[in-house]
Coordinates of C-alpha atoms in Angstrom, one line a residue:
Chain L
M15 CA 0.0 0.0 0.0
L16 CA 2.8 2.5 0.9
E17 CA 6.3 2.3 -0.5
I18 CA 8.8 4.9 0.5
K19 CA 12.1 4.7 -1.3
E20 CA 15.3 6.6 -0.5
L21 CA 13.3 9.6 0.6
V22 CA 15.3 12.7 1.3
K23 CA 14.1 16.1 2.6
N24 CA 16.6 18.9 3.2
Y25 CA 15.8 22.3 4.8
G26 CA 18.9 24.2 3.7
K27 CA 21.8 22.3 5.1
F28 CA 19.7 20.4 7.6
T29 CA 18.6 17.0 6.5
A30 CA 15.2 16.2 8.1
V31 CA 14.7 12.9 6.3
D32 CA 17.8 11.0 5.2
H33 CA 17.3 8.2 2.6
L34 CA 14.3 6.7 4.4
T35 CA 13.1 3.5 2.9
L36 CA 10.1 1.6 4.2
S37 CA 7.0 -0.2 3.1
V38 CA 3.6 -0.7 4.7
G39 CA 1.3 -3.5 3.6
K40 CA -2.5 -3.2 2.9
G41 CA -4.6 -3.3 6.1
A42 CA -1.6 -2.8 8.3
V43 CA -1.5 -0.4 11.2
C44 CA 1.9 1.1 11.2
G45 CA 3.1 3.1 14.2
F46 CA 5.6 5.9 13.4
V47 CA 7.8 6.5 16.4
G48 CA 10.8 8.7 16.9
P49 CA 12.1 11.5 19.1
N50 CA 11.3 15.2 18.4
G51 CA 12.8 16.3 15.1
A52 CA 13.3 12.7 13.9
G53 CA 11.4 13.5 10.7
K54 CA 8.1 11.8 11.4
T55 CA 5.9 14.8 10.6
T56 CA 8.0 15.8 7.6
T57 CA 7.6 12.2 6.2
M58 CA 3.9 12.3 6.8
R59 CA 3.5 15.7 5.1
I60 CA 5.4 14.4 2.1
M61 CA 3.1 11.3 2.1
A62 CA 0.1 13.6 2.1
G63 CA 1.4 15.7 -0.8
L64 CA 1.8 18.8 1.4
L65 CA 5.6 19.0 1.1
K66 CA 7.9 18.4 -1.7
A67 CA 10.7 15.9 -1.2
T68 CA 14.2 16.8 -2.1
D69 CA 14.8 13.3 -3.5
G70 CA 13.3 9.8 -3.5
S71 CA 9.8 8.6 -4.0
V72 CA 6.6 7.9 -2.1
V73 CA 4.2 5.5 -3.9
I74 CA 0.7 5.0 -2.4
D75 CA -1.3 2.2 -3.9
G76 CA 0.6 2.5 -7.2
V77 CA 0.3 6.3 -7.3
E78 CA 3.4 8.4 -7.0
V79 CA 2.7 11.3 -4.7
T80 CA 4.4 14.1 -6.7
K81 CA 3.3 12.8 -10.1
N82 CA -0.4 12.6 -9.6
P83 CA -1.4 14.6 -6.5
R84 CA -5.1 14.6 -7.4
A85 CA -5.3 10.8 -7.6
L86 CA -3.4 10.6 -4.4
R87 CA -5.9 12.7 -2.5
E88 CA -8.6 10.2 -3.3
K89 CA -6.6 7.5 -1.6
I90 CA -5.4 9.2 1.5
G91 CA -7.1 10.7 4.6
Y92 CA -4.8 13.0 6.5
M93 CA -5.0 14.3 10.0
P94 CA -2.3 16.8 11.0
D95 CA -0.9 17.1 14.5
F96 CA -2.2 20.7 14.8
F97 CA -5.4 21.8 13.0
G98 CA -8.0 24.5 13.4
V99 CA -11.7 24.7 12.9
Y100 CA -14.0 27.3 11.3
D101 CA -16.0 29.6 13.5
N102 CA -19.7 29.8 12.9
L103 CA -19.9 26.4 11.3
K104 CA -22.0 23.5 12.7
V105 CA -20.7 19.9 12.8
T106 CA -22.8 18.7 9.9
E107 CA -21.9 21.8 7.8
Y108 CA -18.2 21.2 8.6
M109 CA -18.5 17.7 7.3
D110 CA -20.6 18.8 4.4
F111 CA -18.0 21.3 3.4
Y112 CA -15.2 18.7 3.3
A113 CA -17.5 16.2 1.5
G114 CA -18.1 18.9 -1.1
A115 CA -14.3 19.5 -1.3
Y116 CA -13.8 15.9 -2.0
G117 CA -16.3 16.1 -4.8
I118 CA -19.0 14.0 -3.2
A119 CA -22.5 14.6 -4.7
Y120 CA -24.8 16.6 -2.5
K121 CA -27.4 13.8 -2.3
E122 CA -24.9 11.3 -1.1
R123 CA -23.4 13.4 1.6
G124 CA -26.2 13.0 4.3
P125 CA -25.9 9.3 4.9
I126 CA -22.1 9.4 4.7
I127 CA -21.9 12.2 7.3
D128 CA -24.4 10.4 9.6
N129 CA -22.4 7.2 9.4
L130 CA -19.1 8.9 10.1
L131 CA -20.5 10.9 13.0
E132 CA -21.8 7.6 14.5
I133 CA -18.4 6.0 14.1
V134 CA -16.7 8.8 16.0
D135 CA -19.6 9.1 18.4
L136 CA -20.6 12.6 17.6
S137 CA -24.1 12.0 16.3
H138 CA -25.5 13.9 19.4
K139 CA -23.4 17.0 18.5
K140 CA -24.6 17.2 14.9
E141 CA -26.2 20.7 15.3
S142 CA -23.5 22.0 17.6
Y143 CA -21.0 24.7 16.5
V144 CA -17.6 23.2 15.8
D145 CA -15.7 25.7 17.9
S146 CA -17.9 24.8 20.9
L147 CA -16.6 21.2 20.9
S148 CA -14.0 19.9 23.4
R149 CA -10.5 19.1 22.1
G150 CA -11.2 15.4 22.1
M151 CA -14.4 15.9 20.1
K152 CA -12.6 18.1 17.6
Q153 CA -9.9 15.4 17.2
R154 CA -12.7 12.9 16.5
L155 CA -14.4 15.2 14.2
C156 CA -11.2 15.8 12.3
L157 CA -10.8 12.0 12.1
A158 CA -14.3 11.8 10.6
R159 CA -13.4 14.5 8.2
S160 CA -10.4 12.5 7.0
L161 CA -12.7 9.6 6.3
V162 CA -15.3 11.4 4.4
H163 CA -14.2 10.2 1.0
D164 CA -13.5 6.6 2.2
P165 CA -9.7 6.7 1.7
E166 CA -7.7 3.5 1.7
L167 CA -4.8 4.9 3.7
L168 CA -5.1 7.1 6.8
I169 CA -2.1 9.2 7.8
L170 CA -2.6 10.3 11.3
D171 CA 0.0 12.6 12.9
E172 CA -0.3 12.3 16.6
P173 CA -4.1 12.0 16.7
A174 CA -4.1 11.7 20.5
S175 CA -1.7 14.5 21.3
G176 CA -2.9 16.9 24.0
L177 CA -5.9 14.7 24.9
D178 CA -6.9 13.6 28.4
P179 CA -6.8 9.8 29.1
R180 CA -10.5 9.4 28.5
A181 CA -10.4 11.2 25.1
R182 CA -7.3 9.1 24.2
V183 CA -9.2 5.9 24.9
E184 CA -12.1 7.1 22.7
I185 CA -9.7 7.9 19.8
K186 CA -8.1 4.5 20.3
E187 CA -11.5 2.8 20.1
V188 CA -12.3 4.6 16.9
L189 CA -8.9 3.6 15.4
K190 CA -9.6 -0.1 16.4
Q191 CA -12.9 0.2 14.6
L192 CA -11.2 1.6 11.5
Q193 CA -8.6 -1.2 11.7
G194 CA -11.5 -3.6 11.7
M195 CA -12.8 -2.0 8.5
G196 CA -9.6 -2.9 6.8
K197 CA -8.1 0.6 6.5
T198 CA -4.4 0.9 6.3
I199 CA -3.3 3.3 9.0
V200 CA 0.0 5.1 9.5
I201 CA 0.0 6.7 12.9
S202 CA 2.5 8.6 14.8
S203 CA 2.2 8.9 18.6
H204 CA 4.0 9.8 21.7
I205 CA 2.2 7.2 23.7
L206 CA 4.3 4.1 23.0
P207 CA 2.3 1.5 25.0
E208 CA -0.8 2.5 23.1
L209 CA 1.0 2.1 19.8
A210 CA 2.3 -1.3 20.8
E211 CA -1.2 -2.4 21.6
M212 CA -2.9 -1.4 18.4
C213 CA -0.2 -1.4 15.7
T214 CA 0.6 -4.4 13.6
E215 CA 4.0 -3.0 12.9
I216 CA 6.3 -0.3 14.2
C217 CA 8.7 2.0 12.4
I218 CA 11.2 3.7 14.6
I219 CA 12.8 6.7 13.0
N220 CA 15.8 8.5 14.3
G221 CA 17.7 11.3 12.7
G222 CA 15.6 11.0 9.6
K223 CA 16.6 7.4 9.1
L224 CA 14.7 4.2 9.7
A225 CA 16.2 2.6 12.8
A226 CA 13.9 -0.4 13.0
Q227 CA 10.8 -1.8 11.4
G228 CA 8.7 -4.9 12.2
S229 CA 6.1 -6.1 14.5
V230 CA 6.4 -5.0 18.2
Q231 CA 7.6 -8.5 19.1
E232 CA 10.1 -8.7 16.3
I233 CA 11.6 -5.4 17.1
M234 CA 11.9 -6.2 20.8
Q235 CA 13.4 -9.7 20.1
K236 CA 15.8 -8.1 17.6
L237 CA 16.9 -5.4 19.8
S238 CA 16.7 -6.8 23.3
Q239 CA 20.2 -7.9 24.2
K240 CA 19.3 -9.2 27.6
R241 CA 16.9 -12.0 28.6
I242 CA 15.7 -11.2 32.1
I243 CA 14.2 -14.2 33.9
H244 CA 11.9 -13.5 36.8
V245 CA 11.7 -16.2 39.5
Q246 CA 9.6 -16.1 42.6
P247 CA 10.0 -18.8 45.2
L248 CA 7.6 -19.5 48.1
G249 CA 10.6 -19.8 50.5
E250 CA 14.2 -20.9 50.5
K251 CA 15.3 -17.9 48.5
E252 CA 18.9 -18.0 49.7
K253 CA 19.2 -21.7 48.6
M254 CA 17.8 -20.8 45.2
I255 CA 20.2 -17.9 44.8
Q256 CA 23.1 -20.2 45.6
I257 CA 22.0 -22.7 42.9
L258 CA 21.6 -19.9 40.4
K259 CA 25.1 -18.6 41.1
E260 CA 26.5 -21.9 40.1
Q261 CA 24.9 -21.8 36.6
P262 CA 27.4 -20.9 33.9
F263 CA 24.9 -18.9 31.6
I264 CA 23.7 -16.5 34.3
R265 CA 25.5 -13.2 34.0
S266 CA 24.0 -11.4 36.9
I267 CA 21.4 -11.8 39.7
I268 CA 19.2 -9.0 41.0
E269 CA 17.8 -9.9 44.4
N270 CA 14.4 -8.3 45.3
S271 CA 12.5 -8.5 48.5
Q272 CA 10.2 -11.4 47.4
D273 CA 11.8 -12.5 44.2
V274 CA 14.8 -12.7 42.0
D275 CA 15.6 -11.5 38.5
F276 CA 18.6 -12.9 36.6
D277 CA 20.2 -12.0 33.2
F278 CA 20.4 -15.2 31.2
A279 CA 22.7 -15.6 28.2
G280 CA 22.0 -19.2 27.2
T281 CA 19.5 -21.0 25.0
N282 CA 16.0 -22.1 25.8
E283 CA 17.2 -25.7 26.5
Q284 CA 19.8 -24.4 29.0
L285 CA 17.1 -22.3 30.6
A286 CA 14.9 -25.4 30.9
G287 CA 17.9 -27.0 32.6
V288 CA 18.1 -24.2 35.2
L289 CA 14.4 -24.7 36.0
K290 CA 14.9 -28.5 36.3
Q291 CA 17.7 -28.0 38.8
L292 CA 15.6 -25.7 41.0
V293 CA 12.8 -28.2 41.0
L294 CA 15.1 -31.1 41.8
A295 CA 16.5 -29.1 44.7
D296 CA 12.9 -28.9 46.1
I297 CA 12.7 -25.1 45.8
P298 CA 9.0 -24.2 46.0
L299 CA 8.4 -22.0 42.9
I300 CA 5.3 -20.0 42.2
S301 CA 6.7 -18.1 39.2
F302 CA 9.4 -18.7 36.6
K303 CA 9.1 -16.6 33.5
E304 CA 10.9 -14.4 31.0
K305 CA 10.2 -10.7 31.5
E306 CA 8.7 -9.1 28.5
G307 CA 10.6 -6.3 26.9
N308 CA 9.0 -2.8 26.9
L309 CA 8.7 -0.8 23.7
E310 CA 9.6 2.3 25.5
E311 CA 12.9 0.7 26.7
V312 CA 13.6 -0.5 23.2
F313 CA 12.9 2.9 21.8
M314 CA 15.2 4.6 24.3
Q315 CA 17.9 2.0 23.4
I316 CA 17.6 2.7 19.7
T317 CA 17.3 6.4 19.9
G318 CA 20.1 6.8 22.5
G319 CA 17.7 8.1 25.2
E320 CA 16.3 11.0 23.2
S321 CA 12.9 12.1 24.3
V322 CA 9.9 11.2 22.1
Chain A
M4 CA -21.7 22.1 -8.1
M5 CA -21.1 25.4 -6.2
N6 CA -17.5 26.0 -5.1
P7 CA -17.4 24.5 -1.6
V8 CA -15.1 27.3 -0.3
L9 CA -17.5 29.9 -1.6
R10 CA -20.4 28.1 0.0
R11 CA -18.7 27.8 3.3
E12 CA -17.5 31.4 3.3
T13 CA -21.1 32.6 2.5
I14 CA -22.5 30.6 5.4
T15 CA -19.9 31.7 7.9
S16 CA -19.7 35.4 6.9
L17 CA -23.5 35.8 7.0
R18 CA -23.5 34.4 10.6
G19 CA -20.9 36.8 11.9
W20 CA -21.5 40.4 12.8
K21 CA -18.5 41.8 11.0
N22 CA -20.0 41.9 7.5
Y23 CA -23.2 43.5 8.9
A24 CA -21.1 46.2 10.5
V25 CA -19.2 46.8 7.3
L26 CA -22.5 47.0 5.3
T27 CA -24.0 49.4 7.9
F28 CA -20.8 51.6 7.8
Y29 CA -20.8 51.5 4.0
L30 CA -24.4 52.6 3.7
F31 CA -23.9 55.2 6.4
M32 CA -21.0 56.8 4.5
M33 CA -23.0 56.8 1.2
T34 CA -26.0 58.4 2.8
L35 CA -23.8 60.9 4.7
G36 CA -22.2 61.8 1.4
A37 CA -25.6 62.4 -0.2
F38 CA -26.8 64.4 2.8
I39 CA -23.7 66.6 2.8
F40 CA -24.0 67.2 -0.9
F41 CA -27.7 68.3 -0.6
Y42 CA -27.0 70.4 2.4
S43 CA -24.0 72.2 0.9
S44 CA -25.8 72.8 -2.4
A45 CA -28.8 74.3 -0.6
Y46 CA -26.5 76.3 1.7
E47 CA -24.9 78.0 -1.3
S48 CA -28.2 78.9 -2.8
Y49 CA -30.0 82.1 -2.1
R50 CA -33.2 80.7 -0.5
F51 CA -31.7 77.5 0.9
T52 CA -33.2 75.5 -2.0
F53 CA -31.7 72.7 -4.1
D54 CA -31.1 73.1 -7.8
P55 CA -32.2 69.8 -9.6
Q56 CA -29.7 70.5 -12.4
S57 CA -26.8 70.0 -10.0
V58 CA -28.0 66.5 -9.2
V59 CA -25.5 65.2 -11.7
Y60 CA -22.7 66.2 -9.3
L61 CA -24.5 64.1 -6.6
Y62 CA -23.9 61.1 -9.0
V63 CA -20.2 62.1 -9.1
V64 CA -20.0 62.4 -5.3
L65 CA -21.7 59.1 -4.7
G66 CA -19.7 57.3 -7.4
S67 CA -16.4 58.7 -5.9
I68 CA -17.4 57.7 -2.3
Q69 CA -18.3 54.2 -3.6
M70 CA -15.0 53.9 -5.5
A71 CA -13.0 55.0 -2.4
L72 CA -14.9 52.6 -0.1
I73 CA -14.3 49.7 -2.5
V74 CA -10.6 50.5 -2.8
L75 CA -10.3 50.6 1.0
S76 CA -12.6 47.7 1.8
V77 CA -11.6 45.0 -0.8
P78 CA -8.0 44.6 0.6
A79 CA -9.3 44.4 4.1
L80 CA -11.9 41.8 3.1
T81 CA -9.6 39.6 0.9
A82 CA -6.1 40.0 2.2
G83 CA -6.8 37.6 5.0
S84 CA -8.4 34.9 2.9
I85 CA -5.5 32.5 2.6
S86 CA -3.3 33.8 5.4
G87 CA -6.3 33.5 7.7
E88 CA -6.6 29.8 6.7
R89 CA -2.9 29.5 7.5
E90 CA -3.3 31.3 10.9
R91 CA -6.3 29.1 11.7
Q92 CA -4.3 26.0 10.7
T93 CA -7.0 24.9 8.2
L94 CA -5.0 25.4 5.0
D95 CA -3.4 21.9 5.0
L96 CA -6.8 20.4 5.5
L97 CA -8.0 22.2 2.4
L98 CA -5.0 21.3 0.3
V99 CA -5.3 17.6 0.9
T100 CA -8.9 17.6 -0.5
K101 CA -9.6 17.2 -4.2
L102 CA -10.0 21.0 -4.5
S103 CA -7.3 22.4 -6.7
P104 CA -5.3 25.4 -5.4
F105 CA -7.1 27.5 -8.2
S106 CA -10.5 26.5 -6.9
I107 CA -9.5 27.5 -3.4
V108 CA -8.2 30.9 -4.5
I109 CA -11.3 31.5 -6.8
G110 CA -13.6 30.4 -4.0
K111 CA -12.0 32.9 -1.6
L112 CA -12.0 35.7 -4.3
L113 CA -15.6 35.0 -5.3
S114 CA -16.8 35.2 -1.7
S115 CA -15.2 38.6 -1.4
M116 CA -16.6 39.7 -4.7
A117 CA -20.1 38.5 -3.7
F118 CA -19.9 40.7 -0.6
V119 CA -18.7 43.7 -2.7
L120 CA -21.6 43.1 -5.0
L121 CA -23.9 43.1 -2.0
L122 CA -22.4 46.4 -0.9
I123 CA -22.9 47.9 -4.3
V124 CA -26.5 46.6 -4.7
S125 CA -27.4 47.9 -1.2
T126 CA -26.4 51.4 -2.3
L127 CA -28.7 51.4 -5.3
P128 CA -31.5 53.1 -3.2
V129 CA -29.1 55.9 -2.5
F130 CA -28.2 56.2 -6.2
S131 CA -31.9 56.2 -7.0
I132 CA -32.0 59.8 -5.7
V133 CA -30.1 60.7 -8.9
F134 CA -32.7 58.9 -11.1
Y135 CA -35.5 60.8 -9.3
F136 CA -34.1 64.0 -10.6
G137 CA -33.0 62.6 -14.0
S138 CA -29.9 63.6 -15.9
V139 CA -28.1 60.2 -15.4
G140 CA -29.4 57.0 -17.0
I141 CA -29.5 53.4 -15.6
G142 CA -26.9 52.5 -18.3
S143 CA -24.4 54.9 -16.8
V144 CA -25.0 53.5 -13.3
L145 CA -24.6 49.9 -14.6
T146 CA -21.3 50.9 -16.3
L147 CA -20.1 52.4 -13.1
V148 CA -21.1 49.2 -11.2
C149 CA -19.1 47.1 -13.8
F150 CA -16.1 49.4 -13.4
T151 CA -16.3 49.1 -9.6
L152 CA -16.5 45.4 -9.8
T153 CA -13.5 45.1 -12.1
T154 CA -11.6 47.3 -9.7
A155 CA -12.7 44.9 -6.9
Y156 CA -11.6 42.0 -9.0
M157 CA -8.1 43.4 -9.6
L158 CA -7.6 44.4 -5.9
G159 CA -9.1 41.1 -4.8
G160 CA -6.6 39.2 -7.0
I161 CA -3.7 41.2 -5.7
S162 CA -4.9 40.7 -2.1
V163 CA -5.3 37.0 -2.4
F164 CA -1.8 36.8 -3.9
F165 CA -0.2 38.6 -1.0
S166 CA -2.4 36.6 1.3
C167 CA -0.9 33.4 -0.2
I168 CA 2.8 34.4 0.1
Y169 CA 2.7 36.2 3.5
K170 CA 1.8 34.3 6.7
K171 CA 0.4 37.4 8.5
T172 CA -2.8 39.0 7.4
V173 CA -1.7 42.4 8.5
V174 CA 1.4 42.3 6.2
S175 CA -0.8 41.3 3.3
I176 CA -3.3 44.1 3.9
M177 CA -0.4 46.7 4.2
L178 CA 1.2 45.5 1.0
V179 CA -2.1 45.7 -0.9
Y180 CA -2.6 49.3 0.3
I181 CA 1.0 50.2 -0.7
F182 CA 0.4 48.6 -4.1
T183 CA -2.9 50.5 -4.5
G184 CA -1.2 53.7 -3.4
I185 CA 1.5 53.2 -6.1
L186 CA -1.2 52.6 -8.7
C187 CA -3.1 55.7 -7.6
F188 CA -0.4 58.2 -6.7
G189 CA 2.8 56.7 -8.1
T190 CA 1.6 56.7 -11.7
L191 CA 0.2 60.2 -11.2
I192 CA 3.6 61.5 -10.0
L193 CA 5.2 59.8 -13.0
V194 CA 2.9 61.8 -15.3
V195 CA 2.8 65.1 -13.5
L196 CA 6.5 65.3 -12.6
P197 CA 7.9 65.3 -16.3
M198 CA 5.1 67.8 -17.2
A199 CA 6.1 70.1 -14.4
V200 CA 9.9 69.8 -15.0
R201 CA 10.0 69.8 -18.8
G202 CA 6.7 71.4 -19.7
G203 CA 3.6 69.7 -21.1
N204 CA 4.6 70.2 -24.7
Q205 CA 7.8 68.2 -24.2
V206 CA 5.9 65.2 -23.0
S207 CA 4.4 62.6 -25.4
N208 CA 0.7 61.9 -25.3
T209 CA 1.4 58.2 -25.9
V210 CA 3.7 57.9 -22.9
T211 CA 1.2 59.8 -20.7
L212 CA -1.6 57.5 -21.7
F213 CA 0.4 54.3 -20.9
K214 CA 1.5 55.8 -17.6
L215 CA -2.2 56.6 -16.7
I216 CA -3.7 53.2 -17.8
P217 CA -2.9 51.5 -14.4
N218 CA -4.4 54.5 -12.4
P219 CA -7.9 53.6 -11.0
G220 CA -8.6 57.1 -9.9
V221 CA -7.9 58.7 -13.3
A222 CA -9.7 55.9 -15.1
F223 CA -12.7 56.5 -12.8
F224 CA -12.9 60.2 -13.6
S225 CA -12.4 59.3 -17.3
L226 CA -15.5 57.2 -17.1
I227 CA -17.4 60.0 -15.2
D228 CA -16.2 62.5 -17.9
G229 CA -17.8 60.3 -20.6
Q230 CA -21.1 59.9 -18.6
I231 CA -21.7 63.6 -17.7
G232 CA -20.2 65.1 -20.8
S233 CA -17.2 66.8 -19.2
N234 CA -13.5 66.7 -20.4
I235 CA -11.5 67.0 -17.2
I236 CA -9.1 64.1 -17.7
K237 CA -8.5 65.0 -21.3
D238 CA -7.9 68.7 -20.5
V239 CA -5.6 68.1 -17.6
F240 CA -3.4 65.3 -19.0
F241 CA -3.7 65.4 -22.8
E242 CA -4.5 69.0 -23.8
Y243 CA -1.0 70.5 -23.2
T244 CA 1.1 67.4 -24.1
Q245 CA 2.4 66.6 -27.6
P246 CA -0.6 65.4 -29.6
S247 CA -0.3 62.0 -31.2
K248 CA -1.4 61.3 -34.8
N249 CA -2.2 57.7 -33.8
S250 CA -5.9 57.3 -33.7
F251 CA -5.7 54.6 -31.0
I252 CA -3.9 57.1 -28.7
Q253 CA -6.5 59.7 -29.4
W254 CA -9.3 57.2 -28.7
G255 CA -7.5 56.0 -25.6
A256 CA -7.2 59.5 -24.2
E257 CA -11.0 59.8 -24.3
H258 CA -11.7 56.2 -23.2
L259 CA -9.0 55.6 -20.7
W260 CA -11.4 53.8 -18.5
I261 CA -11.9 51.0 -21.1
L262 CA -8.2 50.4 -21.3
H263 CA -8.0 50.5 -17.5
I264 CA -10.8 47.8 -17.3
I265 CA -8.7 45.6 -19.6
F266 CA -5.6 46.3 -17.5
Q267 CA -7.6 45.4 -14.3
L268 CA -8.9 42.1 -15.8
V269 CA -5.4 41.1 -17.0
V270 CA -3.6 42.1 -13.7
G271 CA -6.3 40.5 -11.6
S272 CA -6.1 37.2 -13.5
V273 CA -2.3 37.1 -13.4
F274 CA -2.3 37.6 -9.7
I275 CA -4.9 34.9 -9.2
A276 CA -2.8 32.5 -11.3
L277 CA 0.3 33.4 -9.2
A278 CA -1.7 32.9 -6.0
A279 CA -2.9 29.5 -7.0
G280 CA 0.6 28.5 -8.0
S281 CA 2.1 29.7 -4.7
I282 CA -0.1 27.5 -2.5
N283 CA 0.3 24.5 -4.7
P284 CA 2.6 22.3 -2.5
V285 CA 3.9 20.2 -5.4
R286 CA 4.4 23.1 -7.9
E287 CA 8.1 23.6 -7.1
H288 CA 8.6 19.9 -7.4
K289 CA 7.2 19.8 -10.9
Q290 CA 9.5 22.7 -11.8
K291 CA 12.4 20.9 -10.2
N292 CA 11.6 17.7 -12.1
K293 CA 11.5 19.6 -15.3
R294 CA 14.9 21.2 -14.4
A295 CA 16.3 17.8 -13.5
K296 CA 15.1 16.4 -16.8
T297 CA 16.6 19.3 -18.7
N298 CA 19.9 18.9 -16.9
G299 CA 19.9 15.2 -17.5
K300 CA 19.3 15.8 -21.2
G301 CA 22.1 18.3 -21.2
K302 CA 24.5 16.0 -19.5
S303 CA 23.7 13.1 -21.8
E304 CA 24.3 15.3 -24.8
V305 CA 27.7 16.3 -23.4

């Protein structure tokens, strides 16, 4: 659905996007993650045809962005990180305006608008003025606006930025619904756990370059250098630590008040051997599991600790 | 299908109070102009009465006020059209729709023009005082309306252009007023200064005509001259300068306003095209691609 090849964007001497190459399949939900100034918004604006690239190409469903911007606009729905609304315009009029701007016939607009307002849960605000809506409602309305022409690809630049937790959950629900409808979504967000939850793949961008791409699990497996194993005994903790210290593949042991974490460098078979030894030594275990990596930790690792 | 931008602008502007305030002020100024004219005419007469034969000058007064108000109000109405969208952060949302940059610019311009038309139509009752006394026909008033509308078109086109290239509305408005000032006074200085320094008989009629074509004020009075049968513009600018044997120049000196209307339509259209080009996000890319292709061709030839 989306193919970015060797994309470069220079602002004078500063390179915002540096030979970025990535692809997103149809129906995927791709999370765009990167620290401030990584080139996320620039890349998204180029995808939306709002910014000219210095070099490289962006192809969306077979249409090259710069060669056929009109055909592109039918295929994409774009929601910027910051946007405004018009004063003195009601919710339905706002939607009607954009439906008209996308060339939808007047007679067809009513059902489309009703349906979209229902999806974003704003049907009860149909006759309200847009500038009287809360920020969360405006975000949802803007999302509905980006869907008015039924695009195949949605480009959402930080759709949940500046929202309270409740509004974020509401936006997330809408996005899940859109995912269910088979839309391809490219979304950038600051809230990494949320991205991990809803995205089928993650693209981590750093310094305008693609640092990692794949599913959340793949990225974490690829980048996690440590396997931390968490063990919680019911008693005999000291005896357990003694046994663990004798194991050759354990690099370090962290003793907590109730449990123990150890950094394991061996294979799964060797890990099974450790568990067997603890069981044979009659250590009563209530938990023995590998700690799951955290996307935020992986992100910090990749980007060298730069803030998102 | 009606231009969506025009449709939206119409809805939003009619809901706000600003346009009603502008309309009220506009009508007040026109009525005040008519009142002052009547009062001063009567004041100068022996028995404080009004001479119906002087009503033709009321037409000149009203037309002048209308022209001045349009020249002042069009930049204020239009110069914020695109920069306002940018300030409101709604321009990107418009540019990702199927609307072409040209449609966006035209929609904005037409909404301003529609309001200008409303202003002009709303003053027709004031102009009807002139009809009551006779001496000026409906044809003359309609010609004046057309002239005012083409002036609004040119100023609107220039305003939209500045609105596209400058982020701040205030800057756009200031630049349009400076541009209008150059057209009105700059061209006049260019004509008057050589006449004053070298003497009128040393200045060519042809050069004077071409310098005066862009001037909306001179063109307006040239139109009024033709309508009320006076020769003010011809007497002031062409009587003492070197006469031309060219029949076009002679005709142009008498019909300067027609040449000015053509000038307005051309300049307005050029600025609209420039405005549409300047908000097209992929325009530069197209040019760059063309350049790249040309360079590539050049290299391969080498």
